Every structure is written in structure tokens, then in C-alpha cells.
GROMACS .gro file of C-alpha atoms in nm:
model
  401
    1MET     CA    1  -2.660   1.359  -0.751
    2VAL     CA    2  -2.455   1.217  -0.533
    3GLY     CA    3  -2.617   1.166  -0.198
    4LYS     CA    4  -2.481   1.151   0.149
    5PRO     CA    5  -2.209   0.977   0.206
    6ARG     CA    6  -2.290   0.642   0.455
    7THR     CA    7  -2.058   0.685   0.809
    8ARG     CA    8  -1.892   0.336   0.703
    9ASP     CA    9  -1.809   0.521   0.373
   10MET     CA   10  -1.680   0.812   0.560
   11ARG     CA   11  -1.497   0.661   0.761
   12ARG     CA   12  -1.274   0.431   0.537
   13GLY     CA   13  -1.223   0.793   0.337
   14LEU     CA   14  -1.095   0.970   0.678
   15PHE     CA   15  -0.911   0.677   0.760
   16THR     CA   16  -0.715   0.646   0.426
   17ALA     CA   17  -0.522   0.957   0.621
   18CYS     CA   18  -0.341   0.664   0.819
   19LEU     CA   19  -0.331   0.402   0.533
   20VAL     CA   20  -0.108   0.621   0.256
   21SER     CA   21   0.184   0.533   0.388
   22LEU     CA   22   0.135   0.309   0.068
   23THR     CA   23  -0.132   0.066   0.203
   24LEU     CA   24  -0.377   0.342   0.017
   25VAL     CA   25  -0.698   0.140  -0.058
   26VAL     CA   26  -1.086   0.291   0.050
   27ALA     CA   27  -1.250  -0.035  -0.042
   28ALA     CA   28  -1.599  -0.130  -0.046
   29CYS     CA   29  -1.635  -0.437   0.172
   30SER     CA   30  -1.855  -0.575   0.419
   31SER     CA   31  -1.752  -0.547   0.808
   32GLY     CA   32  -1.743  -0.732   1.082
   33ALA     CA   33  -1.551  -1.098   0.951
   34SER     CA   34  -1.189  -1.207   1.060
   35THR     CA   35  -0.913  -1.394   0.884
   36GLY     CA   36  -0.959  -1.690   1.142
   37PRO     CA   37  -1.296  -1.843   1.290
   38ALA     CA   38  -1.435  -1.683   1.586
   39SER     CA   39  -1.215  -1.698   1.957
   40THR     CA   40  -1.265  -1.566   2.299
   41GLY     CA   41  -1.049  -1.258   2.335
   42GLY     CA   42  -1.105  -1.170   1.934
   43SER     CA   43  -0.810  -1.345   1.845
   44THR     CA   44  -0.679  -1.688   1.673
   45PRO     CA   45  -0.422  -1.926   1.728
   46ALA     CA   46  -0.330  -2.028   1.399
   47ALA     CA   47  -0.121  -2.304   1.535
   48SER     CA   48  -0.087  -2.457   1.871
   49SER     CA   49   0.258  -2.517   1.920
   50GLY     CA   50   0.577  -2.262   1.970
   51GLY     CA   51   0.831  -2.183   1.697
   52SER     CA   52   1.031  -2.409   1.564
   53THR     CA   53   1.418  -2.355   1.575
   54GLY     CA   54   1.410  -2.614   1.227
   55SER     CA   55   1.250  -2.291   1.011
   56ALA     CA   56   1.475  -2.069   1.159
   57ALA     CA   57   1.753  -2.121   0.817
   58ALA     CA   58   1.442  -2.102   0.564
   59ILE     CA   59   1.344  -1.728   0.791
   60ASN     CA   60   1.700  -1.643   0.741
   61ALA     CA   61   1.705  -1.709   0.404
   62ALA     CA   62   1.382  -1.545   0.268
   63TYR     CA   63   1.450  -1.251   0.481
   64ASP     CA   64   1.794  -1.213   0.333
   65THR     CA   65   1.707  -1.259   0.002
   66LEU     CA   66   1.372  -0.969   0.052
   67LEU     CA   67   1.668  -0.717   0.123
   68LYS     CA   68   1.807  -0.713  -0.182
   69GLY     CA   69   1.445  -0.563  -0.317
   70THR     CA   70   1.225  -0.689  -0.541
   71TRP     CA   71   1.279  -0.423  -0.790
   72THR     CA   72   1.412  -0.443  -1.166
   73THR     CA   73   1.501  -0.152  -1.362
   74PRO     CA   74   1.247   0.084  -1.543
   75PRO     CA   75   1.175  -0.011  -1.870
   76THR     CA   76   1.462   0.075  -2.149
   77ASP     CA   77   1.268   0.010  -2.503
   78ALA     CA   78   1.184   0.353  -2.663
   79SER     CA   79   0.857   0.467  -2.596
   80PRO     CA   80   0.817   0.786  -2.723
   81ALA     CA   81   0.665   1.089  -2.567
   82VAL     CA   82   0.329   1.134  -2.659
   83PRO     CA   83   0.266   1.529  -2.663
   84GLY     CA   84   0.020   1.766  -2.532
   85LYS     CA   85  -0.122   1.564  -2.285
   86THR     CA   86  -0.304   1.672  -1.936
   87ILE     CA   87  -0.330   1.472  -1.656
   88MET     CA   88  -0.550   1.501  -1.371
   89LEU     CA   89  -0.417   1.370  -1.069
   90ILE     CA   90  -0.680   1.266  -0.776
   91SER     CA   91  -0.471   1.250  -0.466
   92CYS     CA   92  -0.590   1.062  -0.159
   93GLY     CA   93  -0.566   1.368   0.033
   94GLN     CA   94  -0.297   1.656   0.040
   95ALA     CA   95  -0.309   1.706   0.407
   96ASN     CA   96  -0.160   1.334   0.447
   97ASP     CA   97   0.234   1.367   0.390
   98ASN     CA   98   0.182   0.981   0.221
   99CYS     CA   99  -0.026   1.147  -0.022
  100VAL     CA  100   0.159   1.454  -0.114
  101ASP     CA  101   0.514   1.211  -0.147
  102MET     CA  102   0.285   0.975  -0.389
  103GLY     CA  103   0.214   1.246  -0.613
  104ARG     CA  104   0.581   1.374  -0.649
  105GLY     CA  105   0.674   1.148  -0.867
  106VAL     CA  106   0.359   1.198  -1.114
  107ASN     CA  107   0.420   1.570  -1.127
  108ASP     CA  108   0.846   1.473  -1.174
  109ALA     CA  109   0.752   1.249  -1.427
  110ALA     CA  110   0.497   1.485  -1.607
  111LYS     CA  111   0.790   1.769  -1.682
  112ILE     CA  112   0.980   1.516  -1.854
  113LEU     CA  113   0.720   1.425  -2.093
  114ASN     CA  114   0.606   1.821  -2.052
  115TRP     CA  115   0.247   1.737  -1.958
  116LYS     CA  116   0.032   1.960  -1.775
  117VAL     CA  117  -0.051   1.744  -1.439
  118ILE     CA  118  -0.408   1.940  -1.267
  119LEU     CA  119  -0.440   1.840  -0.902
  120CYS     CA  120  -0.753   1.746  -0.761
  121ASP     CA  121  -0.791   1.718  -0.367
  122GLY     CA  122  -1.010   1.361  -0.247
  123ALA     CA  123  -0.957   1.543   0.048
  124LEU     CA  124  -0.963   1.178   0.227
  125ASP     CA  125  -1.323   1.149   0.157
  126PRO     CA  126  -1.504   0.968  -0.123
  127VAL     CA  127  -1.768   1.184  -0.181
  128LYS     CA  128  -1.456   1.481  -0.255
  129ALA     CA  129  -1.282   1.248  -0.483
  130GLN     CA  130  -1.609   1.156  -0.664
  131ALA     CA  131  -1.630   1.536  -0.758
  132CYS     CA  132  -1.271   1.505  -0.865
  133PHE     CA  133  -1.380   1.230  -1.134
  134ARG     CA  134  -1.651   1.437  -1.238
  135GLN     CA  135  -1.473   1.788  -1.266
  136ALA     CA  136  -1.188   1.511  -1.479
  137GLY     CA  137  -1.510   1.479  -1.728
  138SER     CA  138  -1.589   1.872  -1.717
  139GLN     CA  139  -1.240   2.029  -1.834
  140LYS     CA  140  -1.187   1.757  -2.092
  141VAL     CA  141  -0.809   1.596  -1.942
  142ASP     CA  142  -0.671   1.297  -2.091
  143GLY     CA  143  -0.613   1.050  -1.843
  144ILE     CA  144  -0.657   1.035  -1.491
  145VAL     CA  145  -0.404   0.883  -1.247
  146ASN     CA  146  -0.618   0.778  -0.924
  147LEU     CA  147  -0.419   0.792  -0.646
  148ALA     CA  148  -0.558   0.523  -0.368
  149TRP     CA  149  -0.938   0.568  -0.469
  150ASP     CA  150  -1.067   0.192  -0.520
  151CYS     CA  151  -1.335   0.175  -0.790
  152PRO     CA  152  -1.666   0.100  -0.569
  153ASN     CA  153  -1.600   0.431  -0.390
  154VAL     CA  154  -1.596   0.617  -0.724
  155LYS     CA  155  -1.800   0.417  -0.977
  156ALA     CA  156  -2.040   0.584  -1.073
  157PRO     CA  157  -1.845   0.907  -1.163
  158LEU     CA  158  -1.542   0.702  -1.264
  159GLN     CA  159  -1.797   0.507  -1.554
  160GLN     CA  160  -1.882   0.865  -1.680
  161ALA     CA  161  -1.511   0.968  -1.684
  162VAL     CA  162  -1.406   0.670  -1.873
  163ALA     CA  163  -1.730   0.663  -2.100
  164ALA     CA  164  -1.607   1.046  -2.209
  165GLY     CA  165  -1.298   0.863  -2.334
  166ILE     CA  166  -1.018   0.935  -2.039
  167LYS     CA  167  -0.791   0.710  -1.987
  168VAL     CA  168  -0.751   0.586  -1.634
  169VAL     CA  169  -0.431   0.428  -1.392
  170GLY     CA  170  -0.461   0.326  -1.074
  171VAL     CA  171  -0.151   0.401  -0.802
  172HIS     CA  172  -0.244   0.149  -0.510
  173ALA     CA  173  -0.620   0.157  -0.601
  174PHE     CA  174  -0.807  -0.178  -0.672
  175ASP     CA  175  -1.039  -0.185  -0.941
  176CYS     CA  176  -1.402  -0.274  -0.917
  177GLY     CA  177  -1.372  -0.644  -1.050
  178GLN     CA  178  -1.080  -0.671  -0.797
  179VAL     CA  179  -1.257  -0.589  -0.515
  180THR     CA  180  -1.525  -0.767  -0.586
  181SER     CA  181  -1.562  -1.118  -0.795
  182GLY     CA  182  -1.753  -1.071  -1.093
  183ASP     CA  183  -1.787  -0.707  -1.098
  184LYS     CA  184  -1.682  -0.556  -1.430
  185ASN     CA  185  -1.305  -0.337  -1.383
  186LEU     CA  186  -1.351   0.015  -1.528
  187PHE     CA  187  -0.998   0.134  -1.528
  188THR     CA  188  -0.875   0.128  -1.872
  189ASP     CA  189  -0.516   0.090  -1.818
  190PHE     CA  190  -0.279  -0.099  -1.541
  191ILE     CA  191   0.087  -0.066  -1.399
  192SER     CA  192   0.233  -0.400  -1.537
  193TYR     CA  193   0.468  -0.630  -1.307
  194GLY     CA  194   0.581  -0.812  -1.608
  195SER     CA  195   0.565  -1.169  -1.485
  196ARG     CA  196   0.686  -1.123  -1.094
  197TYR     CA  197   0.305  -1.026  -1.032
  198ALA     CA  198  -0.022  -1.134  -1.262
  199ASP     CA  199  -0.198  -0.794  -1.151
  200GLN     CA  200  -0.225  -0.627  -0.844
  201PRO     CA  201  -0.360  -0.821  -0.626
  202ALA     CA  202  -0.104  -1.060  -0.659
  203ALA     CA  203   0.163  -0.789  -0.575
  204TRP     CA  204  -0.038  -0.689  -0.286
  205ARG     CA  205  -0.006  -1.077  -0.168
  206ALA     CA  206   0.387  -1.087  -0.212
  207TRP     CA  207   0.390  -0.774  -0.038
  208GLY     CA  208   0.206  -0.945   0.253
  209ALA     CA  209   0.410  -1.240   0.254
  210ALA     CA  210   0.733  -1.024   0.239
  211MET     CA  211   0.594  -0.879   0.610
  212GLY     CA  212   0.537  -1.217   0.699
  213VAL     CA  213   0.878  -1.288   0.652
  214ALA     CA  214   0.981  -1.053   0.866
  215ALA     CA  215   0.730  -1.091   1.154
  216LEU     CA  216   0.887  -1.465   1.199
  217LYS     CA  217   1.257  -1.358   1.185
  218ALA     CA  218   1.190  -1.042   1.473
  219ALA     CA  219   0.950  -1.325   1.653
  220ASN     CA  220   1.287  -1.527   1.679
  221GLY     CA  221   1.087  -1.816   1.773
  222GLY     CA  222   0.819  -1.670   1.966
  223ALA     CA  223   0.412  -1.638   1.910
  224VAL     CA  224   0.324  -1.343   1.622
  225LEU     CA  225  -0.011  -1.108   1.662
  226TYR     CA  226  -0.134  -1.033   1.336
  227PRO     CA  227  -0.399  -0.794   1.377
  228ASN     CA  228  -0.561  -0.729   1.024
  229ASP     CA  229  -0.909  -0.545   0.882
  230SER     CA  230  -0.922  -0.779   0.608
  231ALA     CA  231  -1.274  -0.698   0.627
  232GLU     CA  232  -1.327  -0.363   0.510
  233PHE     CA  233  -1.017  -0.317   0.286
  234ALA     CA  234  -0.903  -0.537   0.001
  235SER     CA  235  -0.526  -0.442   0.020
  236PHE     CA  236  -0.556  -0.567   0.363
  237LYS     CA  237  -0.751  -0.878   0.271
  238PHE     CA  238  -0.471  -0.946  -0.009
  239MET     CA  239  -0.206  -0.893   0.206
  240GLY     CA  240  -0.324  -1.119   0.509
  241GLU     CA  241  -0.372  -1.401   0.240
  242GLY     CA  242   0.001  -1.359   0.130
  243TRP     CA  243   0.123  -1.304   0.480
  244HIS     CA  244  -0.027  -1.632   0.632
  245ALA     CA  245   0.017  -1.834   0.353
  246LYS     CA  246   0.391  -1.754   0.347
  247VAL     CA  247   0.409  -1.779   0.731
  248THR     CA  248   0.223  -2.119   0.693
  249GLU     CA  249   0.567  -2.188   0.465
  250LEU     CA  250   0.793  -2.088   0.675
  251CYS     CA  251   0.707  -2.238   1.021
  252SER     CA  252   0.346  -2.385   0.997
  253SER     CA  253   0.433  -2.483   1.361
  254CYS     CA  254   0.499  -2.121   1.450
  255LYS     CA  255   0.195  -1.974   1.656
  256VAL     CA  256  -0.028  -1.658   1.530
  257TYR     CA  257  -0.279  -1.477   1.739
  258ASP     CA  258  -0.495  -1.332   1.469
  259LEU     CA  259  -0.685  -1.004   1.556
  260PRO     CA  260  -1.004  -0.866   1.370
  261TRP     CA  261  -1.018  -0.485   1.421
  262THR     CA  262  -1.199  -0.192   1.234
  263VAL     CA  263  -1.185   0.179   1.134
  264SER     CA  264  -1.346   0.258   1.409
  265GLU     CA  265  -1.153   0.137   1.675
  266ALA     CA  266  -0.848   0.351   1.537
  267GLY     CA  267  -0.710   0.508   1.850
  268PRO     CA  268  -0.775   0.415   2.211
  269LYS     CA  269  -0.999   0.138   2.148
  270LEU     CA  270  -0.711  -0.040   1.940
  271GLU     CA  271  -0.465   0.049   2.153
  272ALA     CA  272  -0.659  -0.105   2.453
  273LYS     CA  273  -0.690  -0.429   2.204
  274ILE     CA  274  -0.356  -0.467   2.155
  275GLN     CA  275  -0.231  -0.446   2.487
  276ALA     CA  276  -0.495  -0.677   2.596
  277GLN     CA  277  -0.401  -0.940   2.370
  278LEU     CA  278  -0.005  -0.915   2.487
  279LEU     CA  279  -0.130  -0.918   2.834
  280GLN     CA  280  -0.382  -1.195   2.788
  281HIS     CA  281  -0.054  -1.431   2.559
  282PRO     CA  282   0.281  -1.369   2.704
  283ASP     CA  283   0.430  -1.547   2.465
  284ILE     CA  284   0.399  -1.294   2.186
  285THR     CA  285   0.705  -1.133   2.078
  286GLU     CA  286   0.604  -0.936   1.752
  287VAL     CA  287   0.304  -0.763   1.633
  288SER     CA  288   0.296  -0.762   1.240
  289THR     CA  289   0.084  -0.514   1.113
  290ALA     CA  290   0.011  -0.423   0.731
  291VAL     CA  291  -0.068  -0.049   0.860
  292ASN     CA  292   0.066   0.274   1.011
  293PRO     CA  293   0.161   0.171   1.353
  294ALA     CA  294   0.028   0.528   1.518
  295LEU     CA  295  -0.335   0.438   1.466
  296GLY     CA  296  -0.298   0.251   1.786
  297PHE     CA  297  -0.048  -0.053   1.748
  298PHE     CA  298   0.247   0.115   1.842
  299ASN     CA  299   0.082   0.271   2.163
  300GLY     CA  300  -0.048  -0.059   2.235
  301VAL     CA  301   0.285  -0.218   2.292
  302GLN     CA  302   0.406   0.063   2.474
  303GLN     CA  303   0.102   0.055   2.742
  304SER     CA  304   0.118  -0.323   2.772
  305GLY     CA  305   0.506  -0.252   2.927
  306LYS     CA  306   0.586  -0.469   2.670
  307ALA     CA  307   0.813  -0.213   2.509
  308GLY     CA  308   1.156  -0.365   2.415
  309LYS     CA  309   1.003  -0.737   2.439
  310VAL     CA  310   0.791  -0.702   2.182
  311ALA     CA  311   0.897  -0.613   1.828
  312LEU     CA  312   0.681  -0.410   1.562
  313VAL     CA  313   0.719  -0.489   1.161
  314GLU     CA  314   0.517  -0.326   0.949
  315GLY     CA  315   0.525  -0.220   0.562
  316HIS     CA  316   0.516   0.081   0.382
  317GLY     CA  317   0.804   0.356   0.390
  318SER     CA  318   0.713   0.659   0.544
  319ILE     CA  319   0.918   0.944   0.719
  320THR     CA  320   0.808   0.830   1.058
  321GLU     CA  321   0.863   0.441   0.999
  322GLY     CA  322   1.191   0.500   0.869
  323ASP     CA  323   1.232   0.739   1.211
  324TRP     CA  324   1.153   0.444   1.451
  325VAL     CA  325   1.307   0.209   1.295
  326ARG     CA  326   1.625   0.465   1.339
  327ALA     CA  327   1.542   0.495   1.688
  328GLY     CA  328   1.476   0.116   1.757
  329LYS     CA  329   1.109   0.178   1.786
  330MET     CA  330   1.032  -0.060   1.542
  331THR     CA  331   1.181  -0.375   1.385
  332ALA     CA  332   1.177  -0.361   0.986
  333LEU     CA  333   0.912  -0.211   0.745
  334ILE     CA  334   0.835  -0.341   0.382
  335GLY     CA  335   0.894   0.006   0.167
  336TRP     CA  336   0.782   0.067  -0.177
  337PRO     CA  337   1.000   0.350  -0.345
  338VAL     CA  338   0.717   0.625  -0.331
  339ASP     CA  339   0.824   0.835  -0.633
  340TRP     CA  340   0.844   0.512  -0.875
  341TRP     CA  341   0.512   0.480  -0.862
  342GLY     CA  342   0.455   0.849  -1.024
  343PHE     CA  343   0.677   0.720  -1.306
  344ALA     CA  344   0.512   0.412  -1.355
  345ALA     CA  345   0.170   0.556  -1.361
  346LEU     CA  346   0.273   0.801  -1.635
  347ASP     CA  347   0.425   0.553  -1.840
  348THR     CA  348   0.158   0.342  -1.847
  349LEU     CA  349  -0.085   0.627  -1.969
  350ASN     CA  350   0.169   0.730  -2.228
  351SER     CA  351   0.146   0.381  -2.405
  352SER     CA  352  -0.181   0.362  -2.367
  353PHE     CA  353  -0.209   0.714  -2.584
  354ALA     CA  354   0.024   0.592  -2.829
  355GLY     CA  355  -0.157   0.182  -2.827
  356ARG     CA  356   0.189   0.065  -2.755
  357PRO     CA  357   0.170  -0.246  -2.534
  358GLN     CA  358   0.223  -0.230  -2.144
  359VAL     CA  359   0.557  -0.400  -2.015
  360ASP     CA  360   0.670  -0.423  -1.696
  361GLN     CA  361   0.775  -0.102  -1.497
  362GLY     CA  362   1.017  -0.294  -1.251
  363ILE     CA  363   0.887  -0.162  -0.934
  364GLY     CA  364   0.915  -0.357  -0.624
  365PHE     CA  365   0.953  -0.327  -0.264
  366ALA     CA  366   1.232  -0.422   0.013
  367ILE     CA  367   1.303  -0.485   0.352
  368ILE     CA  368   1.429  -0.236   0.576
  369ASP     CA  369   1.568  -0.254   0.898
  370LYS     CA  370   1.834  -0.035   1.101
  371ASP     CA  371   2.153  -0.227   0.948
  372HIS     CA  372   1.991  -0.257   0.555
  373ASN     CA  373   1.802   0.035   0.315
  374LEU     CA  374   1.757   0.254   0.549
  375TYR     CA  375   1.641   0.594   0.443
  376PRO     CA  376   1.786   0.941   0.541
  377SER     CA  377   1.586   1.086   0.803
  378GLY     CA  378   1.330   1.337   0.679
  379GLN     CA  379   1.238   1.124   0.405
  380PRO     CA  380   1.028   0.855   0.286
  381PHE     CA  381   1.170   0.533   0.083
  382LEU     CA  382   1.255   0.668  -0.257
  383ALA     CA  383   1.397   0.526  -0.593
  384THR     CA  384   1.715   0.740  -0.485
  385GLY     CA  385   1.751   0.526  -0.219
  386VAL     CA  386   1.789   0.246  -0.454
  387GLY     CA  387   2.032   0.343  -0.664
  388ILE     CA  388   1.815   0.431  -0.977
  389ASP     CA  389   1.790   0.732  -1.147
  390LEU     CA  390   1.399   0.769  -1.255
  391ALA     CA  391   1.449   1.089  -1.433
  392ALA     CA  392   1.720   0.955  -1.679
  393ALA     CA  393   1.586   0.631  -1.693
  394TYR     CA  394   1.255   0.734  -1.861
  395GLY     CA  395   1.359   0.988  -2.002
  396LYS     CA  396   1.559   0.797  -2.218
  397ARG     CA  397   1.269   0.563  -2.269
  398TRP     CA  398   1.043   0.847  -2.404
  399GLY     CA  399   1.302   1.071  -2.567
  400THR     CA  400   1.274   1.351  -2.385
  401SER     CA  401   1.654   1.374  -2.244
   0.00000   0.00000   0.00000
């Protein structure tokens, strides 16, 4: 019997609503750590000098490369559909548009495979997500697409589902061994990035590195404010590692202020922290956040009186973010084609059911700004925007079209 959730876990579950513009992770990590040593005011200068004009060429070159996207193509080798499978889609929360968008690709792919999909709404609550995993076992489904629920938060019922022979693939979900070194992984299958990224943590580091490139470009030689909740979320930990490594590589003399923050601060407290940093450090010309700006980053910039003077870069691909870029409220974002994830997850399960090796799914991300890759208003960043017909490509691979 599952006991009453801890307050911190509940906050994580609810906070997922704001993360699921593709940083969909609810990680079981300790709280209180920062990406750098503690300092007065809660921020840590990562370098002592201003921006380097000598690095501008390297920054521009890296930015231009990322505008082209890191995706390749869906796999082309034949992998005939295994018939008659029932899949449970355990959603992060159907009240959130981004969870719905992520799950839509699963449903579209299932129609082509002629598989049945049972939706179970995790409702942004780890306890409800745990119940979904137990339900998968009781309904004897063949596979689970785990949308954004990290292994530590659903560990016991996940173990039970796997022990019952159910195959599990995660989408924006980290396995136990990825979150905690030395722990055992429980997911049965993983979406492959081929030789491009060794695993999901490596892909998230690359994603963070892309945000670092966009941040330096937008800062235009000024200092960067980097708020990061790496203490609570595995996704931010990996993205932060990639972000700092890339920023140091491209501009070791550029000044970065690390600002630790936590889930409980989302809203007015976080807005106040952002505002205080911008007023305390007038050299900041860009705020780089791996999470939804609406949590407090955007309002913090507005309340500081520096709107239009401080750029904002973020990394997802949601409807709101695209519209903010279109309106000039946000400089750039780094988006993944959200529908591609569903096709990749079901192709991964199909290969697993057939005993075939996993292959690179081709999925990747790109920098999006007002002049490049900006998707239509009212839509998230879809693979249709990158010139790939997913239904046709995967249908051919599965022999169903």
C-alpha cells in the first residue's frame, strides 16, 4: 500500500505541469545544492571578466549550426509491426497542454501500428502515476510509454510491472540508474540516439549546451544569469552540466551568475529573486532558463524594469514560447519536435517485442528564433515543421503503409 506522499514529492509532481514543455522530469534528488559555491545574494560569478569579443565568431558559428537542427531522419530499415499489442500511455498530466502534445504522437503512431492505447492520467501527482503503473499490471498490457515519470518516484509499481513482463520505455523520464549512480535501471527499453548521444543524460547535456550557445549569442558580450534547480531535478543537473561546459568552451572570459532556486519558490518568490539579481548585477544582459519562463523568470525581468534590455532564452518548444518569440518577448528557445517522441517510443517497443536491436530514432532539437524555425501560432514545435512526414516514414518501416 502506498503511503501518503512527502510534501517535497508532491511539489515535484505538481511542478511537472510547468516543466512539460519538454523538461518533463520529476527526479528524486536531494535539495539545497547549487551549481557553484555559495555566495552572498545566492548567485555565483563563474568568471571574473566581461564578455570576450574574440569568442564572437565561435559563438555565431555554433549558433548557426544549431539552427539546422540535430535531428537526422527516422530509421529506414524494415521493422514489421508486431500485431495486437496494447499499450498504456502514462501521461504526466492531461490538464497540461504539453503532456497532451507529447502523448499525441503515441496515439498517432498506434493508429498506424493498429495497436490499442489505454490512457492513464498521472495528473501531475506521483501517487496517481504510481496507481497507473499498478493498473497497467492489472490490465495486463503489453507495454508502457512512461511520459515524464522518473523511476525513483514510481519505483515500486514500476518494478512490479516489469516483473509481470510488461515492457517499459520512457519519454523524458530518467531511469533509476541514471538518476542515482549505482542504482539499477528498471526500464526495459530506451529510445536510441545512435552514436549522436550515448543515452538520455548525454542528450540532455547536449540540449543544455545548445541553450548555452543561444544564451551567449543573446547576451552579446554581457553577463548571463543562469537560474538552475539541479538539486531537485535530474534533467536540470544534466542540462546544467552541458550548459556550463559549452559556455566555458566558447567564452571562458564571459561572466555567468549561477542562481540556485527550488520548486517552492516558483511564482512571486522566484520573480523577486530574478528581479534582485538583475538590479544587483547591471551587467546582466541575458537570462538563460531550462524551464518554462512563466514560472517567474519572465515576470522577474519585467518587474526589474529591464524588459527589452535583458534577453530571455529557454529550451522547450511549447505554444506559448513560440508566441513569445513571435512577439519579441523571448529571444530564442531550443525545441524538440514533440510528436516525434511518440513515434520513437512505439518504434522502440515494436523492436523490443520482435527481439530486434534498437536503432537511432533520429530525433533531435534546434534553436528557434524569430527568423529561424519559428512554428505557427497555436501549435507546439512539431516534426511537420522540420520537413519530415513521420506517419509516412514510420508506416513504411512498419510495413503498414
